PDB file of C-alpha atoms in Angstrom:
ATOM      1  CA  UNK A   1     -44.497  33.343  69.101  1.00 76.00           C
ATOM      2  CA  UNK A   2     -46.804  30.827  67.511  1.00 79.00           C
ATOM      3  CA  UNK A   3     -46.715  32.922  64.419  1.00 78.00           C
ATOM      4  CA  UNK A   4     -42.908  32.696  64.274  1.00 79.00           C
ATOM      5  CA  UNK A   5     -43.007  28.958  64.883  1.00 88.00           C
ATOM      6  CA  UNK A   6     -45.596  28.476  62.128  1.00 87.00           C
ATOM      7  CA  UNK A   7     -43.596  30.639  59.756  1.00 82.00           C
ATOM      8  CA  UNK A   8     -40.416  28.751  60.624  1.00 85.00           C
ATOM      9  CA  UNK A   9     -42.197  25.426  60.014  1.00 87.00           C
ATOM     10  CA  UNK A  10     -43.616  26.631  56.713  1.00 84.00           C
ATOM     11  CA  UNK A  11     -40.219  27.953  55.733  1.00 83.00           C
ATOM     12  CA  UNK A  12     -38.571  24.640  56.653  1.00 86.00           C
ATOM     13  CA  UNK A  13     -41.172  22.704  54.619  1.00 85.00           C
ATOM     14  CA  UNK A  14     -40.710  25.079  51.654  1.00 87.00           C
ATOM     15  CA  UNK A  15     -36.949  24.765  51.867  1.00 84.00           C
ATOM     16  CA  UNK A  16     -37.262  20.973  52.074  1.00 86.00           C
ATOM     17  CA  UNK A  17     -39.510  20.934  48.992  1.00 83.00           C
ATOM     18  CA  UNK A  18     -37.164  23.284  47.155  1.00 86.00           C
ATOM     19  CA  UNK A  19     -34.238  21.082  48.147  1.00 84.00           C
ATOM     20  CA  UNK A  20     -36.020  17.960  46.867  1.00 84.00           C
ATOM     21  CA  UNK A  21     -36.910  19.725  43.628  1.00 84.00           C
ATOM     22  CA  UNK A  22     -33.315  20.875  43.224  1.00 85.00           C
ATOM     23  CA  UNK A  23     -32.058  17.338  43.869  1.00 86.00           C
ATOM     24  CA  UNK A  24     -34.480  15.968  41.284  1.00 85.00           C
ATOM     25  CA  UNK A  25     -33.303  18.555  38.786  1.00 87.00           C
ATOM     26  CA  UNK A  26     -29.680  17.689  39.533  1.00 85.00           C
ATOM     27  CA  UNK A  27     -30.449  13.974  39.067  1.00 87.00           C
ATOM     28  CA  UNK A  28     -32.188  14.717  35.765  1.00 84.00           C
ATOM     29  CA  UNK A  29     -29.326  16.885  34.629  1.00 84.00           C
ATOM     30  CA  UNK A  30     -26.873  14.195  35.737  1.00 87.00           C
ATOM     31  CA  UNK A  31     -28.740  11.596  33.642  1.00 87.00           C
ATOM     32  CA  UNK A  32     -28.786  13.958  30.679  1.00 88.00           C
ATOM     33  CA  UNK A  33     -25.083  14.620  31.113  1.00 87.00           C
ATOM     34  CA  UNK A  34     -24.406  10.868  31.153  1.00 87.00           C
ATOM     35  CA  UNK A  35     -26.441  10.441  27.956  1.00 87.00           C
ATOM     36  CA  UNK A  36     -24.701  13.363  26.288  1.00 87.00           C
ATOM     37  CA  UNK A  37     -21.293  12.093  27.441  1.00 89.00           C
ATOM     38  CA  UNK A  38     -22.125   8.684  25.989  1.00 89.00           C
ATOM     39  CA  UNK A  39     -23.191  10.300  22.706  1.00 88.00           C
ATOM     40  CA  UNK A  40     -20.045  12.431  22.610  1.00 90.00           C
ATOM     41  CA  UNK A  41     -17.920   9.327  23.192  1.00 90.00           C
ATOM     42  CA  UNK A  42     -19.861   7.480  20.478  1.00 91.00           C
ATOM     43  CA  UNK A  43     -19.382  10.351  18.012  1.00 91.00           C
ATOM     44  CA  UNK A  44     -15.685  10.633  18.865  1.00 92.00           C
ATOM     45  CA  UNK A  45     -15.289   6.910  18.211  1.00 93.00           C
ATOM     46  CA  UNK A  46     -17.099   7.246  14.882  1.00 93.00           C
ATOM     47  CA  UNK A  47     -14.954  10.236  14.001  1.00 92.00           C
ATOM     48  CA  UNK A  48     -11.775   8.260  14.707  1.00 92.00           C
ATOM     49  CA  UNK A  49     -13.096   5.373  12.598  1.00 92.00           C
ATOM     50  CA  UNK A  50     -13.889   7.756   9.735  1.00 92.00           C
ATOM     51  CA  UNK A  51     -10.467   9.375  10.023  1.00 92.00           C
ATOM     52  CA  UNK A  52      -8.822   5.965   9.857  1.00 92.00           C
ATOM     53  CA  UNK A  53     -10.973   5.058   6.856  1.00 92.00           C
ATOM     54  CA  UNK A  54     -10.069   8.293   5.065  1.00 92.00           C
ATOM     55  CA  UNK A  55      -6.378   7.799   5.863  1.00 90.00           C
ATOM     56  CA  UNK A  56      -6.560   4.258   4.463  1.00 89.00           C
ATOM     57  CA  UNK A  57      -8.309   5.499   1.331  1.00 89.00           C
ATOM     58  CA  UNK A  58      -5.624   8.174   0.930  1.00 88.00           C
ATOM     59  CA  UNK A  59      -2.900   5.567   1.243  1.00 85.00           C
ATOM     60  CA  UNK A  60      -4.609   3.375  -1.330  1.00 84.00           C
ATOM     61  CA  UNK A  61      -5.009   6.315  -3.680  1.00 81.00           C
ATOM     62  CA  UNK A  62      -1.333   7.211  -3.344  1.00 80.00           C
ATOM     63  CA  UNK A  63      -0.368   3.576  -3.866  1.00 79.00           C
ATOM     64  CA  UNK A  64      -2.496   3.308  -7.000  1.00 77.00           C
ATOM     65  CA  UNK A  65      -1.186   6.652  -8.197  1.00 74.00           C
ATOM     66  CA  UNK A  66       2.373   5.365  -7.900  1.00 76.00           C
ATOM     67  CA  UNK A  67       1.352   2.099  -9.524  1.00 80.00           C
ATOM     68  CA  UNK A  68      -0.185   4.066 -12.369  1.00 78.00           C
ATOM     69  CA  UNK A  69       3.092   5.893 -12.943  1.00 80.00           C
ATOM     70  CA  UNK A  70       4.965   2.593 -12.797  1.00 82.00           C
ATOM     71  CA  UNK A  71       2.535   0.943 -15.212  1.00 83.00           C
ATOM     72  CA  UNK A  72       2.816   3.899 -17.587  1.00 85.00           C
ATOM     73  CA  UNK A  73       6.609   3.555 -17.509  1.00 89.00           C
ATOM     74  CA  UNK A  74       6.387  -0.190 -18.125  1.00 90.00           C
ATOM     75  CA  UNK A  75       3.968   0.378 -20.968  1.00 90.00           C
ATOM     76  CA  UNK A  76       6.367   2.830 -22.626  1.00 92.00           C
ATOM     77  CA  UNK A  77       9.246   0.385 -22.253  1.00 93.00           C
ATOM     78  CA  UNK A  78       7.097  -2.393 -23.743  1.00 94.00           C
ATOM     79  CA  UNK A  79       6.099  -0.145 -26.655  1.00 94.00           C
ATOM     80  CA  UNK A  80       9.756   0.698 -27.312  1.00 94.00           C
ATOM     81  CA  UNK A  81      10.694  -2.994 -27.176  1.00 93.00           C
ATOM     82  CA  UNK A  82       7.882  -3.823 -29.578  1.00 94.00           C
ATOM     83  CA  UNK A  83       8.926  -1.069 -31.989  1.00 94.00           C
ATOM     84  CA  UNK A  84      12.517  -2.336 -31.891  1.00 95.00           C
ATOM     85  CA  UNK A  85      11.376  -5.917 -32.524  1.00 95.00           C
ATOM     86  CA  UNK A  86       9.215  -4.788 -35.462  1.00 94.00           C
ATOM     87  CA  UNK A  87      12.165  -2.889 -36.954  1.00 95.00           C
ATOM     88  CA  UNK A  88      14.318  -6.019 -36.690  1.00 94.00           C
ATOM     89  CA  UNK A  89      11.558  -8.098 -38.262  1.00 95.00           C
ATOM     90  CA  UNK A  90      11.195  -5.673 -41.167  1.00 94.00           C
ATOM     91  CA  UNK A  91      14.981  -5.615 -41.625  1.00 94.00           C
ATOM     92  CA  UNK A  92      15.076  -9.446 -41.684  1.00 94.00           C
ATOM     93  CA  UNK A  93      12.169  -9.574 -44.136  1.00 94.00           C
ATOM     94  CA  UNK A  94      13.933  -7.043 -46.367  1.00 94.00           C
ATOM     95  CA  UNK A  95      17.135  -9.124 -46.280  1.00 94.00           C
ATOM     96  CA  UNK A  96      15.162 -12.255 -47.090  1.00 95.00           C
ATOM     97  CA  UNK A  97      13.417 -10.549 -50.016  1.00 93.00           C
ATOM     98  CA  UNK A  98      16.831  -9.365 -51.287  1.00 94.00           C
ATOM     99  CA  UNK A  99      18.246 -12.913 -50.971  1.00 94.00           C
ATOM    100  CA  UNK A 100      15.305 -14.363 -52.901  1.00 94.00           C
ATOM    101  CA  UNK A 101      15.662 -11.713 -55.563  1.00 94.00           C
ATOM    102  CA  UNK A 102      19.415 -12.347 -55.803  1.00 93.00           C
ATOM    103  CA  UNK A 103      18.810 -16.117 -55.968  1.00 93.00           C
ATOM    104  CA  UNK A 104      16.189 -15.603 -58.718  1.00 93.00           C
ATOM    105  CA  UNK A 105      18.535 -13.365 -60.651  1.00 93.00           C
ATOM    106  CA  UNK A 106      21.431 -15.843 -60.256  1.00 93.00           C
ATOM    107  CA  UNK A 107      19.261 -18.713 -61.483  1.00 93.00           C
ATOM    108  CA  UNK A 108      18.069 -16.598 -64.379  1.00 91.00           C
ATOM    109  CA  UNK A 109      21.716 -15.787 -65.197  1.00 91.00           C
ATOM    110  CA  UNK A 110      22.649 -19.464 -65.024  1.00 91.00           C
ATOM    111  CA  UNK A 111      19.759 -20.381 -67.304  1.00 90.00           C
ATOM    112  CA  UNK A 112      20.798 -17.647 -69.702  1.00 90.00           C
ATOM    113  CA  UNK A 113      24.386 -18.998 -69.698  1.00 88.00           C
ATOM    114  CA  UNK A 114      23.104 -22.544 -70.306  1.00 87.00           C
ATOM    115  CA  UNK A 115      20.975 -21.306 -73.178  1.00 85.00           C
ATOM    116  CA  UNK A 116      23.944 -19.500 -74.713  1.00 85.00           C
ATOM    117  CA  UNK A 117      26.148 -22.520 -74.234  1.00 84.00           C
ATOM    118  CA  UNK A 118      23.496 -24.808 -75.704  1.00 76.00           C
ATOM    119  CA  UNK A 119      22.876 -22.667 -78.779  1.00 64.00           C
TER     120      UNK A 119
END
């Protein structure tokens, strides 16, 4: 009977030690889980920040892309306006050269008439 009591005591002590070890392991695992959960939350937050940053960069790129198209259109319109203005300028210069030439010829004609009349 003493043998059974001793065995029961030893078994109770062993179970108590095993229970304490298991509790310590559970506490350690719980701490690790808290750390890992914190890291997962931190990484999720960073991921959301990066996603927002990428979305913003995409929006900016699309905006600049549209602005580029708009600026290209404006540039073409400005080039066409400039070409039209240059054509008008050349036409006016041509008319002015013709007027000067006509005025020179008229004066030369008048001088020739005066010479004929004076001779």
